[in-house]
């Protein structure tokens, strides 16, 4: 609006119903990005100039727009990205400053926002941004590098135990080169 920087707005489709929800960063742009809706709430990445680029949630009201979790505590950023919904939870990539970019899960509460699994325990990121998470039946599929097998095909049922390497297609530390294409009821790798 020329005053608050790039911030979160809402609209009901009318001029009077279009307004600023919250000025998250009072000193500049809040760098809002990666919005995804789950159960009537918007999950997104924003920078309040105190906690860095972190996970926020909004129910569309000023008071209901809050920092959900400071994943990389302090002023460091966790850069939440690649949000997708699976089994009434929001899944996304984030860096807690210890494990690198890994897969996280949130039920919309601070205590229910947790690291799903540290796939690459060498403190290196296991998953790259722009990963094509494909949901099929009761699992989702993605590419990850455990530090042992290179980037390979993984699957998850949304639990830590159920998140595992599906197949080491190109054995060893080499990475398989393939793309996932969703086509309704079937998926091709």
Short mmCIF file of N, CA, C and O in Angstrom, two decimals, residues 108-186:
data_model
loop_
_atom_site.label_atom_id
_atom_site.label_comp_id
_atom_site.label_asym_id
_atom_site.label_seq_id
_atom_site.Cartn_x
_atom_site.Cartn_y
_atom_site.Cartn_z
N UNK A 108 -1.07 -27.49 12.73
CA UNK A 108 -1.54 -26.13 12.95
C UNK A 108 -1.31 -25.60 14.35
O UNK A 108 -1.70 -24.50 14.68
N UNK A 109 -0.62 -26.40 15.18
CA UNK A 109 -0.26 -25.95 16.53
C UNK A 109 1.25 -25.93 16.66
O UNK A 109 1.96 -26.63 15.92
N UNK A 110 1.75 -25.14 17.61
CA UNK A 110 3.19 -25.07 17.83
C UNK A 110 3.75 -26.43 18.23
O UNK A 110 4.74 -26.90 17.67
N UNK A 111 3.10 -27.09 19.19
CA UNK A 111 3.60 -28.39 19.66
C UNK A 111 3.41 -29.49 18.61
O UNK A 111 4.13 -30.48 18.62
N UNK A 112 2.46 -29.29 17.71
CA UNK A 112 2.22 -30.27 16.65
C UNK A 112 2.99 -30.00 15.38
O UNK A 112 2.70 -30.58 14.33
N UNK A 113 3.95 -29.09 15.45
CA UNK A 113 4.83 -28.77 14.31
C UNK A 113 6.20 -29.37 14.61
O UNK A 113 6.92 -28.87 15.47
N UNK A 114 6.53 -30.46 13.92
CA UNK A 114 7.74 -31.22 14.26
C UNK A 114 8.48 -31.69 13.01
O UNK A 114 7.89 -31.82 11.93
N UNK A 115 9.73 -31.98 13.19
CA UNK A 115 10.54 -32.62 12.17
C UNK A 115 9.98 -34.02 11.95
O UNK A 115 9.84 -34.78 12.90
N UNK A 116 9.60 -34.34 10.70
CA UNK A 116 9.06 -35.66 10.44
C UNK A 116 10.15 -36.72 10.55
O UNK A 116 10.00 -37.71 11.25
N UNK A 117 11.26 -36.48 9.85
CA UNK A 117 12.37 -37.42 9.90
C UNK A 117 13.64 -36.74 9.42
O UNK A 117 13.61 -36.04 8.41
N UNK A 118 14.74 -36.95 10.13
CA UNK A 118 16.03 -36.45 9.70
C UNK A 118 16.62 -37.52 8.77
O UNK A 118 17.26 -38.46 9.22
N UNK A 119 16.36 -37.38 7.48
CA UNK A 119 16.75 -38.39 6.49
C UNK A 119 18.27 -38.44 6.32
O UNK A 119 18.85 -39.50 6.22
N UNK A 120 18.92 -37.28 6.31
CA UNK A 120 20.37 -37.23 6.16
C UNK A 120 20.95 -36.77 7.49
O UNK A 120 21.01 -35.59 7.79
N UNK A 121 21.39 -37.71 8.31
CA UNK A 121 21.85 -37.41 9.67
C UNK A 121 23.23 -36.76 9.72
O UNK A 121 23.75 -36.49 10.80
N UNK A 122 23.83 -36.47 8.57
CA UNK A 122 25.14 -35.82 8.53
C UNK A 122 25.02 -34.30 8.62
O UNK A 122 25.95 -33.59 8.27
N UNK A 123 23.87 -33.78 9.07
CA UNK A 123 23.54 -32.36 9.16
C UNK A 123 23.52 -31.68 7.80
O UNK A 123 23.57 -30.46 7.70
N UNK A 124 23.48 -32.48 6.75
CA UNK A 124 23.30 -31.95 5.41
C UNK A 124 21.83 -32.04 5.04
O UNK A 124 21.10 -32.88 5.55
N UNK A 125 21.40 -31.18 4.15
CA UNK A 125 20.02 -31.23 3.69
C UNK A 125 19.78 -32.50 2.91
O UNK A 125 20.61 -32.92 2.11
N UNK A 126 18.64 -33.13 3.14
CA UNK A 126 18.31 -34.35 2.40
C UNK A 126 17.40 -34.09 1.21
O UNK A 126 17.30 -34.90 0.31
N UNK A 127 16.72 -32.94 1.21
CA UNK A 127 15.73 -32.66 0.18
C UNK A 127 15.98 -31.28 -0.41
O UNK A 127 16.23 -30.32 0.32
N UNK A 128 15.88 -31.16 -1.73
CA UNK A 128 16.04 -29.88 -2.40
C UNK A 128 14.71 -29.18 -2.54
O UNK A 128 13.66 -29.81 -2.61
N UNK A 129 14.75 -27.85 -2.63
CA UNK A 129 13.54 -27.07 -2.92
C UNK A 129 12.99 -27.47 -4.27
O UNK A 129 13.73 -27.89 -5.16
N UNK A 130 11.69 -27.32 -4.44
CA UNK A 130 11.07 -27.63 -5.72
C UNK A 130 10.81 -29.11 -5.90
O UNK A 130 10.56 -29.57 -7.00
N UNK A 131 10.89 -29.86 -4.82
CA UNK A 131 10.62 -31.30 -4.88
C UNK A 131 9.16 -31.50 -5.26
O UNK A 131 8.28 -30.83 -4.75
N UNK A 132 8.89 -32.41 -6.17
CA UNK A 132 7.52 -32.72 -6.57
C UNK A 132 6.98 -33.81 -5.66
O UNK A 132 7.19 -34.97 -5.89
N UNK A 133 6.30 -33.39 -4.59
CA UNK A 133 5.68 -34.36 -3.69
C UNK A 133 4.41 -34.85 -4.36
O UNK A 133 3.54 -34.07 -4.72
N UNK A 134 4.30 -36.14 -4.56
CA UNK A 134 3.15 -36.76 -5.21
C UNK A 134 2.40 -37.61 -4.20
O UNK A 134 2.98 -38.49 -3.57
N UNK A 135 1.11 -37.31 -4.03
CA UNK A 135 0.27 -38.09 -3.13
C UNK A 135 -0.44 -39.15 -3.95
O UNK A 135 -1.05 -38.86 -4.98
N UNK A 136 -0.34 -40.39 -3.51
CA UNK A 136 -1.00 -41.51 -4.20
C UNK A 136 -1.45 -42.50 -3.15
O UNK A 136 -0.65 -43.00 -2.36
N UNK A 137 -2.75 -42.76 -3.14
CA UNK A 137 -3.36 -43.67 -2.17
C UNK A 137 -3.03 -43.21 -0.75
O UNK A 137 -3.34 -42.09 -0.38
N UNK A 138 -2.38 -44.01 0.05
CA UNK A 138 -2.12 -43.66 1.45
C UNK A 138 -0.69 -43.23 1.72
O UNK A 138 -0.22 -43.31 2.86
N UNK A 139 0.03 -42.80 0.68
CA UNK A 139 1.43 -42.39 0.83
C UNK A 139 1.69 -41.15 -0.01
O UNK A 139 0.93 -40.82 -0.91
N UNK A 140 2.82 -40.50 0.25
CA UNK A 140 3.33 -39.50 -0.68
C UNK A 140 4.76 -39.88 -1.03
O UNK A 140 5.45 -40.57 -0.27
N UNK A 141 5.18 -39.46 -2.21
CA UNK A 141 6.48 -39.86 -2.76
C UNK A 141 7.30 -38.61 -3.05
O UNK A 141 6.76 -37.56 -3.41
N UNK A 142 8.61 -38.74 -2.92
CA UNK A 142 9.51 -37.61 -3.11
C UNK A 142 10.94 -38.11 -3.32
O UNK A 142 11.22 -39.28 -3.14
N UNK A 143 11.83 -37.20 -3.67
CA UNK A 143 13.25 -37.51 -3.83
C UNK A 143 14.01 -37.02 -2.60
O UNK A 143 13.77 -35.92 -2.12
N UNK A 144 14.92 -37.81 -2.10
CA UNK A 144 15.74 -37.41 -0.95
C UNK A 144 17.08 -38.11 -1.01
O UNK A 144 17.23 -39.15 -1.64
N UNK A 145 18.06 -37.50 -0.32
CA UNK A 145 19.41 -38.05 -0.24
C UNK A 145 19.73 -38.34 1.22
O UNK A 145 19.85 -37.43 2.04
N UNK A 146 19.89 -39.60 1.56
CA UNK A 146 20.18 -40.01 2.94
C UNK A 146 21.64 -39.80 3.30
O UNK A 146 22.03 -39.99 4.45
N UNK A 147 22.47 -39.43 2.32
CA UNK A 147 23.90 -39.33 2.56
C UNK A 147 24.60 -40.65 2.27
O UNK A 147 25.81 -40.74 2.28
N UNK A 148 23.81 -41.68 2.01
CA UNK A 148 24.34 -43.01 1.71
C UNK A 148 23.99 -43.43 0.28
O UNK A 148 24.83 -43.95 -0.44
N UNK A 149 22.75 -43.14 -0.12
CA UNK A 149 22.28 -43.65 -1.41
C UNK A 149 22.16 -42.61 -2.51
O UNK A 149 21.74 -42.94 -3.62
N UNK A 150 22.49 -41.34 -2.27
CA UNK A 150 22.28 -40.31 -3.27
C UNK A 150 20.78 -40.00 -3.35
O UNK A 150 19.98 -40.53 -2.59
N UNK A 151 20.39 -39.11 -4.27
CA UNK A 151 18.97 -38.77 -4.42
C UNK A 151 18.23 -39.94 -5.04
O UNK A 151 18.50 -40.33 -6.17
N UNK A 152 17.31 -40.48 -4.27
CA UNK A 152 16.54 -41.64 -4.71
C UNK A 152 15.07 -41.45 -4.34
O UNK A 152 14.70 -40.47 -3.70
N UNK A 153 14.26 -42.38 -4.73
CA UNK A 153 12.83 -42.32 -4.50
C UNK A 153 12.46 -42.79 -3.10
O UNK A 153 12.80 -43.89 -2.70
N UNK A 154 11.76 -41.93 -2.35
CA UNK A 154 11.31 -42.21 -1.00
C UNK A 154 9.80 -42.19 -0.96
O UNK A 154 9.15 -41.61 -1.82
N UNK A 155 9.24 -42.83 0.07
CA UNK A 155 7.79 -42.76 0.29
C UNK A 155 7.53 -42.56 1.76
O UNK A 155 8.37 -42.88 2.61
N UNK A 156 6.35 -42.01 2.06
CA UNK A 156 5.99 -41.78 3.46
C UNK A 156 4.49 -41.94 3.63
O UNK A 156 3.71 -41.55 2.77
N UNK A 157 4.11 -42.48 4.77
CA UNK A 157 2.70 -42.54 5.16
C UNK A 157 2.39 -41.41 6.14
O UNK A 157 1.33 -41.36 6.75
N UNK A 158 3.34 -40.48 6.33
CA UNK A 158 3.16 -39.35 7.22
C UNK A 158 3.70 -39.57 8.62
O UNK A 158 3.61 -38.71 9.47
N UNK A 159 4.30 -40.74 8.85
CA UNK A 159 4.91 -41.04 10.16
C UNK A 159 6.42 -41.15 10.00
O UNK A 159 6.92 -41.38 8.89
N UNK A 160 7.14 -41.02 11.10
CA UNK A 160 8.60 -41.15 11.07
C UNK A 160 9.00 -42.55 10.60
O UNK A 160 9.83 -42.70 9.71
N UNK A 161 8.41 -43.57 11.20
CA UNK A 161 8.73 -44.95 10.85
C UNK A 161 8.33 -45.27 9.42
O UNK A 161 9.03 -45.99 8.71
N UNK A 162 7.23 -44.69 8.97
CA UNK A 162 6.72 -44.96 7.62
C UNK A 162 7.35 -44.10 6.54
O UNK A 162 6.89 -44.11 5.39
N UNK A 163 8.39 -43.33 6.87
CA UNK A 163 9.11 -42.53 5.89
C UNK A 163 10.41 -43.26 5.59
O UNK A 163 11.30 -43.34 6.44
N UNK A 164 10.51 -43.82 4.39
CA UNK A 164 11.64 -44.69 4.08
C UNK A 164 11.98 -44.70 2.60
O UNK A 164 11.16 -44.35 1.76
N UNK A 165 13.21 -45.09 2.35
CA UNK A 165 13.67 -45.25 0.97
C UNK A 165 12.81 -46.32 0.31
O UNK A 165 12.67 -47.42 0.83
N UNK A 166 12.23 -45.99 -0.83
CA UNK A 166 11.42 -46.96 -1.55
C UNK A 166 12.33 -47.92 -2.32
O UNK A 166 12.17 -49.12 -2.24
N UNK A 167 13.28 -47.35 -3.04
CA UNK A 167 14.23 -48.19 -3.79
C UNK A 167 15.47 -47.38 -4.15
O UNK A 167 15.36 -46.25 -4.59
N UNK A 168 16.63 -47.97 -3.95
CA UNK A 168 17.89 -47.39 -4.38
C UNK A 168 18.08 -47.82 -5.83
O UNK A 168 18.66 -48.86 -6.11
N UNK A 169 17.56 -47.01 -6.75
CA UNK A 169 17.54 -47.38 -8.17
C UNK A 169 18.95 -47.41 -8.76
O UNK A 169 19.31 -48.33 -9.47
N UNK A 170 19.75 -46.38 -8.45
CA UNK A 170 21.12 -46.33 -8.93
C UNK A 170 21.99 -46.57 -7.70
O UNK A 170 22.31 -45.66 -6.96
N UNK A 171 22.37 -47.80 -7.45
CA UNK A 171 22.99 -48.20 -6.18
C UNK A 171 24.26 -47.43 -5.87
O UNK A 171 24.96 -46.96 -6.76
N UNK A 172 24.51 -47.31 -4.59
CA UNK A 172 25.66 -46.57 -4.11
C UNK A 172 25.29 -45.13 -3.84
O UNK A 172 24.12 -44.79 -3.65
N UNK A 173 26.28 -44.25 -3.85
CA UNK A 173 26.02 -42.84 -3.57
C UNK A 173 25.60 -42.07 -4.81
O UNK A 173 25.40 -40.86 -4.75
N UNK A 174 25.50 -42.75 -5.95
CA UNK A 174 25.03 -42.09 -7.17
C UNK A 174 23.55 -41.78 -7.03
O UNK A 174 22.82 -42.42 -6.30
N UNK A 175 23.09 -40.79 -7.78
CA UNK A 175 21.69 -40.41 -7.75
C UNK A 175 20.99 -40.88 -9.00
O UNK A 175 21.54 -40.83 -10.10
N UNK A 176 19.76 -41.33 -8.83
CA UNK A 176 18.93 -41.68 -9.98
C UNK A 176 18.45 -40.41 -10.64
O UNK A 176 18.20 -39.41 -9.98
N UNK A 177 18.30 -40.45 -11.93
CA UNK A 177 17.78 -39.31 -12.67
C UNK A 177 16.41 -39.66 -13.19
O UNK A 177 16.27 -40.45 -14.12
N UNK A 178 15.38 -39.12 -12.54
CA UNK A 178 14.02 -39.38 -12.98
C UNK A 178 13.12 -38.25 -12.51
O UNK A 178 13.47 -37.48 -11.65
N UNK A 179 11.95 -38.17 -13.11
CA UNK A 179 10.97 -37.15 -12.78
C UNK A 179 9.66 -37.82 -12.48
O UNK A 179 9.27 -38.76 -13.16
N UNK A 180 8.95 -37.31 -11.47
CA UNK A 180 7.64 -37.86 -11.15
C UNK A 180 6.57 -37.05 -11.87
O UNK A 180 6.60 -35.83 -11.87
N UNK A 181 5.65 -37.74 -12.48
CA UNK A 181 4.55 -37.11 -13.19
C UNK A 181 3.26 -37.70 -12.66
O UNK A 181 3.03 -38.89 -12.77
N UNK A 182 2.42 -36.87 -12.06
CA UNK A 182 1.13 -37.32 -11.56
C UNK A 182 0.12 -37.37 -12.68
O UNK A 182 0.05 -36.48 -13.51
N UNK A 183 -0.70 -38.43 -12.72
CA UNK A 183 -1.71 -38.52 -13.77
C UNK A 183 -3.02 -39.09 -13.22
O UNK A 183 -3.54 -40.07 -13.72
N UNK A 184 -3.50 -38.47 -12.13
CA UNK A 184 -4.77 -38.95 -11.58
C UNK A 184 -4.57 -40.16 -10.71
O UNK A 184 -4.11 -40.08 -9.59
N UNK A 185 -4.90 -41.35 -11.24
CA UNK A 185 -4.81 -42.56 -10.43
C UNK A 185 -3.47 -43.26 -10.55
O UNK A 185 -3.18 -44.14 -9.76
N UNK A 186 -2.67 -42.91 -11.52
CA UNK A 186 -1.36 -43.55 -11.69
C UNK A 186 -0.28 -42.50 -11.65
O UNK A 186 -0.50 -41.35 -11.99
#
